[in-house]
Amino acid sequence: MNVIKCRAAVAWEPTAALMMEEIEVAPPQEGEIRIKVVATGVCHTDLYHLFEGKDKRGFPTVLGHEGAGVVESVGPGVTDFKPGDKVIPLFLSQCGECKFCKCPKTNLCDRNWSSKYHDIMSDPTTRFTCRDRPILQFMGTSTFSEYTVINQIAVAKIDDDAPLERVCLLGCGISTGYGAAVNTAGVTPGSVCAVFGLGAVGLAAVMGCKNAGASRIFAVDINEQKFEKAKVFGATDFLNPKAYNKPISEVLAEMTNGGVDFSLECVGNTEVMRTALESCVKGWGVSVLVGWTDVKDFSARPIQLISGKTWKGSLFGGFKSKDSVPNLVCDYMTGKIKLDEFITHKMSLEQVNDAINLMKTGQCIRCILNISK
Protein backbone atom coordinates (compact mmCIF):
# COMPACT_ATOMS: atom_id res chain seq x y z
CA MET A 1 0.00 0.00 0.00
CA ASN A 2 1.08 3.53 -0.75
CA VAL A 3 1.64 6.69 1.23
CA ILE A 4 -1.16 9.19 0.54
CA LYS A 5 -0.42 12.90 0.20
CA CYS A 6 -3.39 15.03 1.19
CA ARG A 7 -4.60 18.34 2.63
CA ALA A 8 -4.77 18.85 6.38
CA ALA A 9 -5.06 21.76 8.79
CA VAL A 10 -1.96 21.59 11.00
CA ALA A 11 -1.70 23.21 14.44
CA TRP A 12 2.05 23.87 14.59
CA GLU A 13 1.95 25.48 18.04
CA PRO A 14 -0.46 26.52 20.82
CA THR A 15 -2.73 29.56 20.22
CA ALA A 16 -1.58 29.96 16.59
CA ALA A 17 -3.87 29.82 13.56
CA LEU A 18 -4.06 26.42 11.86
CA MET A 19 -2.09 26.17 8.60
CA MET A 20 -3.27 24.34 5.48
CA GLU A 21 -0.49 21.88 4.59
CA GLU A 22 0.15 18.87 2.40
CA ILE A 23 0.83 15.95 4.75
CA GLU A 24 1.89 12.35 4.14
CA VAL A 25 -0.41 9.67 5.56
CA ALA A 26 1.31 6.27 5.94
CA PRO A 27 -0.45 3.00 5.07
CA PRO A 28 -2.36 1.28 7.88
CA GLN A 29 -0.29 -1.15 9.96
CA GLU A 30 -1.46 -4.31 11.76
CA GLY A 31 -5.01 -3.79 13.08
CA GLU A 32 -5.32 -0.30 11.57
CA ILE A 33 -7.72 1.36 9.13
CA ARG A 34 -7.05 4.26 6.77
CA ILE A 35 -10.13 6.43 6.45
CA LYS A 36 -11.12 9.08 3.92
CA VAL A 37 -12.71 11.77 6.08
CA VAL A 38 -15.88 13.21 4.51
CA ALA A 39 -17.10 15.62 7.18
CA THR A 40 -16.18 16.78 10.67
CA GLY A 41 -17.60 18.99 13.37
CA VAL A 42 -15.51 21.54 15.26
CA CYS A 43 -15.77 20.83 19.00
CA HIS A 44 -14.78 22.94 21.99
CA THR A 45 -12.21 20.30 23.01
CA ASP A 46 -10.24 21.17 19.84
CA LEU A 47 -10.19 24.78 21.07
CA TYR A 48 -9.32 23.66 24.61
CA HIS A 49 -6.12 21.97 23.38
CA LEU A 50 -5.19 24.97 21.25
CA PHE A 51 -6.00 27.81 23.65
CA GLU A 52 -6.31 26.43 27.20
CA GLY A 53 -4.30 23.19 27.57
CA LYS A 54 -1.43 24.71 25.58
CA ASP A 55 1.00 21.87 26.41
CA LYS A 56 3.78 22.34 23.84
CA ARG A 57 4.46 18.58 23.80
CA GLY A 58 1.01 18.17 22.21
CA PHE A 59 2.14 19.97 19.03
CA PRO A 60 2.46 19.97 16.07
CA THR A 61 -0.83 18.16 15.68
CA VAL A 62 -3.85 17.75 13.42
CA LEU A 63 -6.95 18.58 15.48
CA GLY A 64 -10.49 17.30 14.91
CA HIS A 65 -12.18 14.36 16.63
CA GLU A 66 -15.84 14.56 15.56
CA GLY A 67 -15.74 13.11 12.07
CA ALA A 68 -17.22 10.56 9.71
CA GLY A 69 -15.85 8.99 6.58
CA VAL A 70 -15.31 5.96 4.42
CA VAL A 71 -12.74 3.17 4.77
CA GLU A 72 -9.99 3.62 2.12
CA SER A 73 -7.84 0.61 3.04
CA VAL A 74 -7.24 -1.78 5.92
CA GLY A 75 -4.04 -3.16 7.45
CA PRO A 76 -3.21 -6.81 8.15
CA GLY A 77 -5.48 -8.56 10.64
CA VAL A 78 -8.52 -6.33 10.04
CA THR A 79 -11.56 -8.49 9.26
CA ASP A 80 -14.58 -6.44 10.41
CA PHE A 81 -14.02 -3.55 7.98
CA LYS A 82 -13.59 -3.33 4.22
CA PRO A 83 -12.94 -0.45 1.79
CA GLY A 84 -16.13 1.54 1.20
CA ASP A 85 -17.61 0.97 4.67
CA LYS A 86 -19.04 4.10 6.31
CA VAL A 87 -17.38 4.71 9.67
CA ILE A 88 -17.08 7.10 12.60
CA PRO A 89 -13.63 7.46 14.21
CA LEU A 90 -13.74 7.24 18.02
CA PHE A 91 -11.60 9.27 20.42
CA LEU A 92 -12.53 6.65 23.03
CA SER A 93 -11.55 3.11 22.03
CA GLN A 94 -13.23 -0.16 22.97
CA CYS A 95 -10.78 -3.07 22.72
CA GLY A 96 -13.23 -5.49 24.33
CA GLU A 97 -10.47 -7.25 26.25
CA CYS A 98 -9.22 -4.96 29.06
CA LYS A 99 -10.74 -4.93 32.56
CA PHE A 100 -12.63 -1.70 31.79
CA CYS A 101 -14.15 -2.97 28.54
CA LYS A 102 -15.24 -6.16 30.35
CA CYS A 103 -16.92 -4.16 33.13
CA PRO A 104 -20.49 -2.95 32.45
CA LYS A 105 -20.06 -0.03 34.88
CA THR A 106 -17.73 1.99 32.65
CA ASN A 107 -16.95 2.89 29.05
CA LEU A 108 -13.23 3.48 29.62
CA CYS A 109 -10.66 1.38 27.73
CA ASP A 110 -7.11 0.71 28.89
CA ARG A 111 -5.80 0.77 25.34
CA ASN A 112 -6.98 4.36 24.78
CA TRP A 113 -4.44 7.18 24.25
CA SER A 114 -5.86 8.91 27.36
CA SER A 115 -4.61 6.14 29.67
CA LYS A 116 -1.04 7.44 29.37
CA TYR A 117 -1.16 10.71 27.45
CA HIS A 118 -4.19 12.70 28.65
CA ASP A 119 -1.96 15.75 29.18
CA ILE A 120 -0.77 15.97 25.54
CA MET A 121 -4.07 14.56 24.25
CA SER A 122 -2.49 12.17 21.74
CA ASP A 123 -0.38 9.04 21.51
CA PRO A 124 3.20 9.85 20.37
CA THR A 125 2.87 7.13 17.68
CA THR A 126 1.55 8.72 14.50
CA ARG A 127 1.02 7.89 10.83
CA PHE A 128 1.31 11.58 9.79
CA THR A 129 4.35 13.51 8.61
CA CYS A 130 4.71 17.03 7.20
CA ARG A 131 7.93 18.75 6.12
CA ASP A 132 9.82 15.71 7.42
CA ARG A 133 8.39 16.15 10.93
CA PRO A 134 6.02 13.72 12.68
CA ILE A 135 2.61 15.33 13.24
CA LEU A 136 0.57 14.09 16.21
CA GLN A 137 -2.93 12.68 15.80
CA PHE A 138 -5.10 14.62 18.22
CA MET A 139 -7.20 12.33 20.46
CA GLY A 140 -6.11 9.48 18.21
CA THR A 141 -8.37 10.70 15.40
CA SER A 142 -7.32 13.90 13.54
CA THR A 143 -10.35 14.58 11.38
CA PHE A 144 -9.12 17.98 10.10
CA SER A 145 -7.37 15.95 7.38
CA GLU A 146 -8.58 14.33 4.16
CA TYR A 147 -7.20 10.99 5.38
CA THR A 148 -6.41 9.53 8.78
CA VAL A 149 -5.22 6.18 10.15
CA ILE A 150 -6.84 4.71 13.25
CA ASN A 151 -6.68 1.39 15.11
CA GLN A 152 -9.79 -0.74 14.52
CA ILE A 153 -10.58 -0.67 18.26
CA ALA A 154 -11.39 3.04 17.81
CA VAL A 155 -13.60 2.88 14.71
CA ALA A 156 -17.36 2.26 14.53
CA LYS A 157 -18.94 0.81 11.37
CA ILE A 158 -22.28 2.49 10.72
CA ASP A 159 -25.35 2.18 8.49
CA ASP A 160 -24.57 2.47 4.75
CA ASP A 161 -27.41 4.99 4.34
CA ALA A 162 -26.25 7.33 7.13
CA PRO A 163 -25.63 10.94 6.02
CA LEU A 164 -21.98 11.47 7.06
CA GLU A 165 -22.26 15.27 7.24
CA ARG A 166 -24.81 14.83 10.04
CA VAL A 167 -23.82 11.68 11.95
CA CYS A 168 -20.23 12.90 12.35
CA LEU A 169 -21.60 14.82 15.37
CA LEU A 170 -22.08 11.50 17.17
CA GLY A 171 -18.29 11.15 17.29
CA CYS A 172 -18.21 13.48 20.28
CA GLY A 173 -20.50 16.30 21.35
CA ILE A 174 -23.98 14.95 20.89
CA SER A 175 -23.23 11.49 22.29
CA THR A 176 -21.39 13.14 25.20
CA GLY A 177 -24.24 15.42 26.30
CA TYR A 178 -27.08 13.03 25.52
CA GLY A 179 -25.45 10.11 27.34
CA ALA A 180 -24.47 12.25 30.33
CA ALA A 181 -28.21 12.74 30.92
CA VAL A 182 -29.61 9.30 30.06
CA ASN A 183 -26.70 7.12 31.24
CA THR A 184 -24.53 8.92 33.80
CA ALA A 185 -27.11 11.09 35.55
CA GLY A 186 -29.84 8.52 34.97
CA VAL A 187 -32.54 11.19 34.60
CA THR A 188 -35.91 9.78 35.69
CA PRO A 189 -39.44 10.46 34.41
CA GLY A 190 -41.06 13.46 36.09
CA SER A 191 -37.77 14.80 37.48
CA VAL A 192 -36.52 18.41 37.45
CA CYS A 193 -33.21 19.06 35.69
CA ALA A 194 -30.81 21.95 35.09
CA VAL A 195 -28.26 22.11 32.29
CA PHE A 196 -25.42 24.63 32.61
CA GLY A 197 -23.92 25.73 29.28
CA LEU A 198 -25.89 25.60 26.03
CA GLY A 199 -23.29 24.68 23.46
CA ALA A 200 -23.79 21.48 21.48
CA VAL A 201 -23.00 19.28 24.50
CA GLY A 202 -25.42 21.18 26.75
CA LEU A 203 -28.18 21.16 24.15
CA ALA A 204 -27.67 17.40 23.71
CA ALA A 205 -27.97 17.05 27.50
CA VAL A 206 -31.27 18.96 27.33
CA MET A 207 -32.41 16.52 24.63
CA GLY A 208 -31.39 13.62 26.87
CA CYS A 209 -33.34 15.01 29.83
CA LYS A 210 -36.41 15.40 27.64
CA ASN A 211 -36.13 11.90 26.16
CA ALA A 212 -35.77 10.50 29.69
CA GLY A 213 -39.09 12.13 30.65
CA ALA A 214 -38.01 15.11 32.79
CA SER A 215 -40.95 17.37 33.69
CA ARG A 216 -38.94 20.61 33.92
CA ILE A 217 -35.63 21.40 32.28
CA PHE A 218 -33.84 24.62 33.24
CA ALA A 219 -31.42 25.88 30.57
CA VAL A 220 -28.71 28.08 32.12
CA ASP A 221 -26.34 30.26 30.08
CA ILE A 222 -24.98 33.80 30.12
CA ASN A 223 -25.65 34.04 26.37
CA GLU A 224 -29.43 34.49 26.06
CA GLN A 225 -29.29 33.98 22.30
CA LYS A 226 -28.94 30.26 23.03
CA PHE A 227 -32.35 30.03 24.76
CA GLU A 228 -34.35 29.78 21.52
CA LYS A 229 -32.27 26.74 20.47
CA ALA A 230 -32.65 25.16 23.92
CA LYS A 231 -36.43 25.36 23.55
CA VAL A 232 -36.18 23.28 20.34
CA PHE A 233 -34.50 20.49 22.31
CA GLY A 234 -37.04 20.52 25.13
CA ALA A 235 -35.96 23.11 27.72
CA THR A 236 -38.90 24.57 29.67
CA ASP A 237 -37.24 27.35 31.72
CA PHE A 238 -34.38 29.72 30.90
CA LEU A 239 -31.97 31.44 33.28
CA ASN A 240 -29.15 33.93 32.72
CA PRO A 241 -27.01 34.01 35.91
CA LYS A 242 -25.97 37.60 35.08
CA ALA A 243 -29.59 38.76 35.35
CA TYR A 244 -29.69 38.05 39.12
CA ASN A 245 -27.94 39.70 42.06
CA LYS A 246 -27.62 36.41 43.93
CA PRO A 247 -26.08 33.03 43.06
CA ILE A 248 -28.03 31.13 40.42
CA SER A 249 -28.06 28.09 42.73
CA GLU A 250 -30.21 30.10 45.16
CA VAL A 251 -32.49 31.21 42.33
CA LEU A 252 -32.95 27.57 41.28
CA ALA A 253 -33.56 26.47 44.88
CA GLU A 254 -36.37 29.04 45.21
CA MET A 255 -37.93 28.03 41.90
CA THR A 256 -37.82 24.28 42.60
CA ASN A 257 -38.60 24.02 46.31
CA GLY A 258 -35.02 23.26 47.36
CA GLY A 259 -33.09 22.45 44.21
CA VAL A 260 -33.14 20.27 41.09
CA ASP A 261 -33.01 16.47 41.01
CA PHE A 262 -30.31 16.41 38.32
CA SER A 263 -27.81 19.02 37.13
CA LEU A 264 -25.30 18.77 34.29
CA GLU A 265 -22.26 21.01 33.86
CA CYS A 266 -21.53 21.28 30.14
CA VAL A 267 -19.02 24.13 30.09
CA GLY A 268 -15.74 22.79 31.43
CA ASN A 269 -15.48 25.56 34.06
CA THR A 270 -14.64 24.61 37.65
CA GLU A 271 -16.69 27.47 39.13
CA VAL A 272 -19.75 26.37 37.16
CA MET A 273 -19.17 22.79 38.35
CA ARG A 274 -19.50 23.98 41.94
CA THR A 275 -22.62 25.98 41.11
CA ALA A 276 -24.21 22.96 39.42
CA LEU A 277 -23.63 20.85 42.54
CA GLU A 278 -25.02 23.57 44.81
CA SER A 279 -28.12 23.77 42.59
CA CYS A 280 -29.09 20.17 43.40
CA VAL A 281 -31.60 19.22 46.07
CA LYS A 282 -30.16 17.64 49.21
CA GLY A 283 -30.96 13.99 49.93
CA TRP A 284 -30.82 12.67 46.37
CA GLY A 285 -29.60 15.37 43.97
CA VAL A 286 -27.12 14.20 41.32
CA SER A 287 -24.69 16.53 39.54
CA VAL A 288 -22.62 15.42 36.56
CA LEU A 289 -19.41 16.99 35.20
CA VAL A 290 -19.48 16.83 31.42
CA GLY A 291 -17.29 19.72 30.20
CA TRP A 292 -13.68 18.68 29.57
CA THR A 293 -10.94 20.48 31.53
CA ASP A 294 -7.73 19.42 33.25
CA VAL A 295 -5.99 22.69 34.17
CA LYS A 296 -7.61 23.69 37.48
CA ASP A 297 -8.78 22.04 40.71
CA PHE A 298 -12.48 21.97 41.53
CA SER A 299 -13.84 22.48 45.03
CA ALA A 300 -16.97 22.42 47.18
CA ARG A 301 -17.91 22.27 50.86
CA PRO A 302 -18.07 18.68 52.19
CA ILE A 303 -21.60 19.30 53.57
CA GLN A 304 -22.79 19.25 49.94
CA LEU A 305 -22.02 15.52 49.72
CA ILE A 306 -22.61 14.67 53.39
CA SER A 307 -26.18 15.92 52.91
CA GLY A 308 -26.79 13.18 50.35
CA LYS A 309 -25.88 14.68 47.01
CA THR A 310 -23.86 12.74 44.42
CA TRP A 311 -21.14 14.33 42.28
CA LYS A 312 -19.95 12.33 39.30
CA GLY A 313 -18.27 12.72 35.91
CA SER A 314 -19.01 11.48 32.41
CA LEU A 315 -16.78 10.72 29.42
CA PHE A 316 -18.43 10.29 26.02
CA GLY A 317 -21.78 10.10 27.78
CA GLY A 318 -20.97 6.76 29.40
CA PHE A 319 -21.46 5.03 26.03
CA LYS A 320 -19.23 2.05 25.21
CA SER A 321 -18.08 3.54 21.94
CA LYS A 322 -17.94 0.79 19.32
CA ASP A 323 -21.13 -0.82 20.64
CA SER A 324 -23.14 2.36 21.01
CA VAL A 325 -22.33 4.71 18.12
CA PRO A 326 -23.93 2.49 15.42
CA ASN A 327 -27.10 2.38 17.59
CA LEU A 328 -27.07 6.16 18.02
CA VAL A 329 -26.84 6.52 14.23
CA CYS A 330 -29.97 4.33 13.96
CA ASP A 331 -31.67 6.43 16.66
CA TYR A 332 -31.05 9.51 14.51
CA MET A 333 -32.32 7.84 11.35
CA THR A 334 -35.53 6.75 13.09
CA GLY A 335 -36.10 10.21 14.60
CA LYS A 336 -35.43 9.32 18.23
CA ILE A 337 -32.64 11.87 18.52
CA LYS A 338 -32.02 15.14 16.66
CA LEU A 339 -28.81 16.10 14.87
CA ASP A 340 -29.73 18.55 12.08
CA GLU A 341 -30.86 21.17 14.60
CA PHE A 342 -27.34 21.43 16.10
CA ILE A 343 -25.81 22.49 12.78
CA THR A 344 -25.68 26.26 12.34
CA HIS A 345 -22.84 26.63 9.80
CA LYS A 346 -21.20 24.65 6.99
CA MET A 347 -17.71 25.44 5.68
CA SER A 348 -14.77 23.98 3.80
CA LEU A 349 -11.59 22.69 5.50
CA GLU A 350 -9.82 25.83 4.27
CA GLN A 351 -12.17 27.91 6.44
CA VAL A 352 -11.29 26.03 9.64
CA ASN A 353 -9.91 29.14 11.35
CA ASP A 354 -13.19 30.98 10.70
CA ALA A 355 -15.05 28.02 12.21
CA ILE A 356 -12.80 28.09 15.29
CA ASN A 357 -13.44 31.81 15.65
CA LEU A 358 -17.23 31.33 15.44
CA MET A 359 -17.07 28.81 18.27
CA LYS A 360 -14.67 30.92 20.34
CA THR A 361 -17.08 33.85 20.21
CA GLY A 362 -20.21 31.74 20.84
CA GLN A 363 -21.73 32.47 17.43
CA CYS A 364 -22.29 28.87 16.38
CA ILE A 365 -23.57 25.65 17.91
CA ARG A 366 -21.91 23.29 15.45
CA CYS A 367 -20.05 24.14 12.28
CA ILE A 368 -19.58 21.22 9.89
CA LEU A 369 -16.46 21.21 7.73
CA ASN A 370 -16.82 19.39 4.42
CA ILE A 371 -13.49 17.62 4.04
CA SER A 372 -13.87 15.54 0.86
CA LYS A 373 -16.50 14.36 -1.56
XYZ file of C-alpha atoms in Angstrom:
373
model
C 0.000 0.000 0.000
C 1.078 3.525 -0.754
C 1.643 6.694 1.234
C -1.161 9.190 0.540
C -0.415 12.901 0.201
C -3.387 15.028 1.188
C -4.598 18.341 2.627
C -4.766 18.848 6.376
C -5.057 21.761 8.793
C -1.956 21.588 10.997
C -1.696 23.213 14.438
C 2.050 23.871 14.586
C 1.954 25.479 18.037
C -0.460 26.520 20.815
C -2.734 29.562 20.222
C -1.583 29.964 16.590
C -3.875 29.818 13.561
C -4.062 26.421 11.857
C -2.093 26.169 8.601
C -3.271 24.343 5.483
C -0.493 21.883 4.591
C 0.147 18.869 2.405
C 0.835 15.947 4.750
C 1.888 12.352 4.144
C -0.405 9.668 5.562
C 1.312 6.275 5.940
C -0.448 3.000 5.072
C -2.361 1.282 7.875
C -0.294 -1.145 9.955
C -1.461 -4.311 11.763
C -5.011 -3.790 13.078
C -5.317 -0.296 11.571
C -7.715 1.355 9.129
C -7.052 4.257 6.768
C -10.128 6.428 6.454
C -11.118 9.078 3.923
C -12.713 11.767 6.082
C -15.877 13.205 4.506
C -17.100 15.621 7.180
C -16.182 16.784 10.672
C -17.597 18.986 13.368
C -15.508 21.535 15.262
C -15.766 20.827 19.002
C -14.777 22.938 21.988
C -12.206 20.302 23.014
C -10.240 21.171 19.842
C -10.188 24.783 21.071
C -9.324 23.663 24.606
C -6.118 21.967 23.383
C -5.189 24.969 21.246
C -6.001 27.812 23.651
C -6.308 26.428 27.201
C -4.296 23.191 27.569
C -1.428 24.708 25.577
C 1.004 21.868 26.410
C 3.780 22.342 23.835
C 4.458 18.578 23.799
C 1.006 18.174 22.210
C 2.137 19.968 19.032
C 2.459 19.972 16.065
C -0.832 18.156 15.680
C -3.848 17.753 13.417
C -6.948 18.579 15.477
C -10.490 17.300 14.907
C -12.183 14.363 16.629
C -15.835 14.565 15.563
C -15.742 13.114 12.074
C -17.221 10.563 9.714
C -15.847 8.990 6.584
C -15.309 5.955 4.415
C -12.735 3.173 4.766
C -9.986 3.623 2.120
C -7.843 0.610 3.043
C -7.239 -1.779 5.923
C -4.045 -3.161 7.447
C -3.213 -6.807 8.148
C -5.484 -8.556 10.640
C -8.518 -6.332 10.039
C -11.556 -8.491 9.256
C -14.580 -6.444 10.414
C -14.019 -3.549 7.980
C -13.588 -3.333 4.221
C -12.941 -0.450 1.792
C -16.127 1.541 1.204
C -17.611 0.975 4.670
C -19.041 4.103 6.313
C -17.378 4.713 9.666
C -17.077 7.103 12.599
C -13.626 7.460 14.207
C -13.741 7.243 18.019
C -11.604 9.271 20.420
C -12.529 6.651 23.030
C -11.551 3.112 22.027
C -13.233 -0.161 22.972
C -10.777 -3.068 22.724
C -13.232 -5.488 24.331
C -10.469 -7.251 26.250
C -9.222 -4.962 29.062
C -10.741 -4.932 32.565
C -12.626 -1.699 31.793
C -14.147 -2.971 28.540
C -15.235 -6.157 30.348
C -16.925 -4.158 33.126
C -20.488 -2.955 32.452
C -20.057 -0.034 34.880
C -17.733 1.986 32.654
C -16.953 2.889 29.046
C -13.231 3.476 29.617
C -10.660 1.378 27.734
C -7.109 0.712 28.894
C -5.801 0.774 25.339
C -6.983 4.360 24.776
C -4.442 7.180 24.251
C -5.858 8.907 27.356
C -4.606 6.139 29.669
C -1.042 7.445 29.366
C -1.156 10.707 27.454
C -4.189 12.696 28.651
C -1.960 15.751 29.179
C -0.771 15.970 25.545
C -4.071 14.561 24.245
C -2.489 12.170 21.744
C -0.376 9.040 21.506
C 3.203 9.845 20.371
C 2.870 7.131 17.682
C 1.546 8.716 14.502
C 1.017 7.889 10.825
C 1.306 11.578 9.793
C 4.350 13.509 8.605
C 4.708 17.026 7.205
C 7.927 18.754 6.122
C 9.823 15.705 7.422
C 8.395 16.145 10.931
C 6.021 13.719 12.680
C 2.610 15.329 13.242
C 0.573 14.094 16.211
C -2.931 12.679 15.799
C -5.103 14.617 18.224
C -7.196 12.334 20.463
C -6.114 9.475 18.207
C -8.370 10.697 15.403
C -7.321 13.901 13.541
C -10.353 14.578 11.383
C -9.119 17.980 10.097
C -7.373 15.953 7.384
C -8.581 14.329 4.162
C -7.200 10.985 5.382
C -6.408 9.532 8.783
C -5.217 6.178 10.151
C -6.843 4.706 13.252
C -6.684 1.388 15.115
C -9.787 -0.744 14.517
C -10.585 -0.666 18.262
C -11.389 3.042 17.807
C -13.603 2.883 14.713
C -17.365 2.260 14.529
C -18.941 0.812 11.371
C -22.276 2.492 10.722
C -25.353 2.183 8.485
C -24.571 2.466 4.746
C -27.410 4.986 4.345
C -26.251 7.325 7.128
C -25.626 10.936 6.022
C -21.984 11.467 7.057
C -22.257 15.267 7.235
C -24.812 14.828 10.044
C -23.816 11.683 11.950
C -20.232 12.905 12.354
C -21.600 14.822 15.371
C -22.081 11.498 17.167
C -18.287 11.146 17.289
C -18.213 13.477 20.282
C -20.496 16.305 21.348
C -23.980 14.953 20.890
C -23.233 11.493 22.290
C -21.394 13.136 25.200
C -24.238 15.423 26.299
C -27.078 13.032 25.523
C -25.450 10.111 27.338
C -24.475 12.253 30.333
C -28.215 12.737 30.922
C -29.612 9.301 30.056
C -26.697 7.124 31.235
C -24.527 8.921 33.801
C -27.112 11.085 35.552
C -29.841 8.516 34.972
C -32.537 11.188 34.604
C -35.907 9.778 35.693
C -39.437 10.460 34.405
C -41.061 13.463 36.087
C -37.773 14.804 37.478
C -36.520 18.406 37.450
C -33.213 19.063 35.692
C -30.815 21.955 35.090
C -28.260 22.112 32.288
C -25.417 24.628 32.607
C -23.924 25.731 29.281
C -25.889 25.596 26.034
C -23.291 24.682 23.457
C -23.793 21.477 21.476
C -22.999 19.282 24.496
C -25.416 21.178 26.751
C -28.185 21.156 24.154
C -27.670 17.404 23.705
C -27.965 17.048 27.500
C -31.270 18.963 27.328
C -32.413 16.518 24.626
C -31.392 13.615 26.869
C -33.336 15.009 29.832
C -36.415 15.401 27.643
C -36.134 11.897 26.158
C -35.771 10.502 29.688
C -39.087 12.130 30.647
C -38.011 15.111 32.795
C -40.951 17.369 33.686
C -38.944 20.610 33.918
C -35.629 21.404 32.282
C -33.841 24.620 33.241
C -31.416 25.882 30.574
C -28.712 28.076 32.123
C -26.343 30.264 30.082
C -24.977 33.800 30.125
C -25.654 34.037 26.374
C -29.433 34.491 26.057
C -29.290 33.976 22.297
C -28.942 30.258 23.034
C -32.354 30.029 24.762
C -34.353 29.778 21.524
C -32.272 26.742 20.468
C -32.647 25.160 23.925
C -36.427 25.357 23.546
C -36.185 23.282 20.337
C -34.499 20.489 22.307
C -37.041 20.518 25.132
C -35.956 23.108 27.719
C -38.898 24.570 29.674
C -37.243 27.353 31.720
C -34.384 29.722 30.898
C -31.966 31.440 33.278
C -29.154 33.931 32.719
C -27.011 34.012 35.911
C -25.973 37.599 35.084
C -29.587 38.765 35.347
C -29.688 38.054 39.116
C -27.938 39.695 42.057
C -27.616 36.407 43.930
C -26.084 33.026 43.061
C -28.031 31.131 40.420
C -28.062 28.085 42.730
C -30.206 30.102 45.160
C -32.489 31.214 42.332
C -32.954 27.574 41.283
C -33.564 26.466 44.885
C -36.366 29.036 45.212
C -37.929 28.030 41.900
C -37.820 24.282 42.599
C -38.600 24.018 46.313
C -35.020 23.261 47.362
C -33.086 22.448 44.211
C -33.144 20.274 41.087
C -33.013 16.473 41.011
C -30.306 16.411 38.323
C -27.814 19.015 37.125
C -25.301 18.766 34.290
C -22.257 21.012 33.857
C -21.534 21.282 30.136
C -19.015 24.131 30.089
C -15.740 22.792 31.433
C -15.476 25.561 34.063
C -14.644 24.607 37.649
C -16.692 27.469 39.127
C -19.751 26.373 37.161
C -19.174 22.789 38.352
C -19.497 23.976 41.939
C -22.616 25.981 41.109
C -24.207 22.958 39.424
C -23.627 20.847 42.539
C -25.015 23.568 44.814
C -28.124 23.768 42.588
C -29.090 20.166 43.397
C -31.600 19.224 46.072
C -30.163 17.636 49.209
C -30.960 13.991 49.933
C -30.820 12.667 46.368
C -29.602 15.375 43.972
C -27.122 14.201 41.319
C -24.693 16.530 39.544
C -22.621 15.424 36.559
C -19.410 16.992 35.205
C -19.478 16.827 31.420
C -17.289 19.722 30.195
C -13.675 18.681 29.571
C -10.939 20.476 31.529
C -7.728 19.423 33.248
C -5.989 22.687 34.169
C -7.610 23.691 37.481
C -8.780 22.038 40.706
C -12.481 21.974 41.534
C -13.842 22.484 45.031
C -16.970 22.421 47.181
C -17.913 22.267 50.857
C -18.070 18.679 52.192
C -21.597 19.299 53.567
C -22.794 19.251 49.941
C -22.017 15.524 49.724
C -22.613 14.675 53.385
C -26.180 15.924 52.906
C -26.793 13.185 50.351
C -25.883 14.684 47.006
C -23.864 12.744 44.423
C -21.140 14.326 42.283
C -19.950 12.332 39.296
C -18.274 12.721 35.908
C -19.012 11.478 32.415
C -16.780 10.722 29.422
C -18.427 10.292 26.018
C -21.780 10.101 27.783
C -20.967 6.760 29.395
C -21.460 5.026 26.032
C -19.226 2.052 25.212
C -18.076 3.540 21.945
C -17.938 0.792 19.321
C -21.129 -0.820 20.638
C -23.144 2.359 21.010
C -22.325 4.706 18.116
C -23.934 2.494 15.424
C -27.097 2.378 17.587
C -27.073 6.159 18.025
C -26.842 6.520 14.229
C -29.971 4.329 13.958
C -31.670 6.426 16.660
C -31.045 9.506 14.505
C -32.319 7.841 11.354
C -35.535 6.753 13.090
C -36.100 10.213 14.597
C -35.428 9.322 18.230
C -32.636 11.874 18.519
C -32.023 15.136 16.660
C -28.806 16.097 14.868
C -29.730 18.554 12.078
C -30.860 21.167 14.604
C -27.344 21.432 16.098
C -25.815 22.490 12.780
C -25.677 26.256 12.345
C -22.835 26.630 9.800
C -21.198 24.648 6.987
C -17.714 25.445 5.680
C -14.765 23.981 3.803
C -11.595 22.686 5.497
C -9.815 25.832 4.275
C -12.174 27.912 6.444
C -11.289 26.028 9.638
C -9.906 29.143 11.354
C -13.190 30.977 10.697
C -15.051 28.019 12.209
C -12.800 28.090 15.289
C -13.442 31.811 15.652
C -17.227 31.335 15.442
C -17.071 28.811 18.269
C -14.671 30.921 20.343
C -17.079 33.854 20.211
C -20.206 31.745 20.842
C -21.731 32.470 17.434
C -22.293 28.868 16.381
C -23.567 25.650 17.910
C -21.911 23.286 15.450
C -20.049 24.136 12.277
C -19.580 21.221 9.891
C -16.457 21.207 7.731
C -16.823 19.389 4.419
C -13.485 17.621 4.045
C -13.873 15.544 0.865
C -16.501 14.359 -1.558
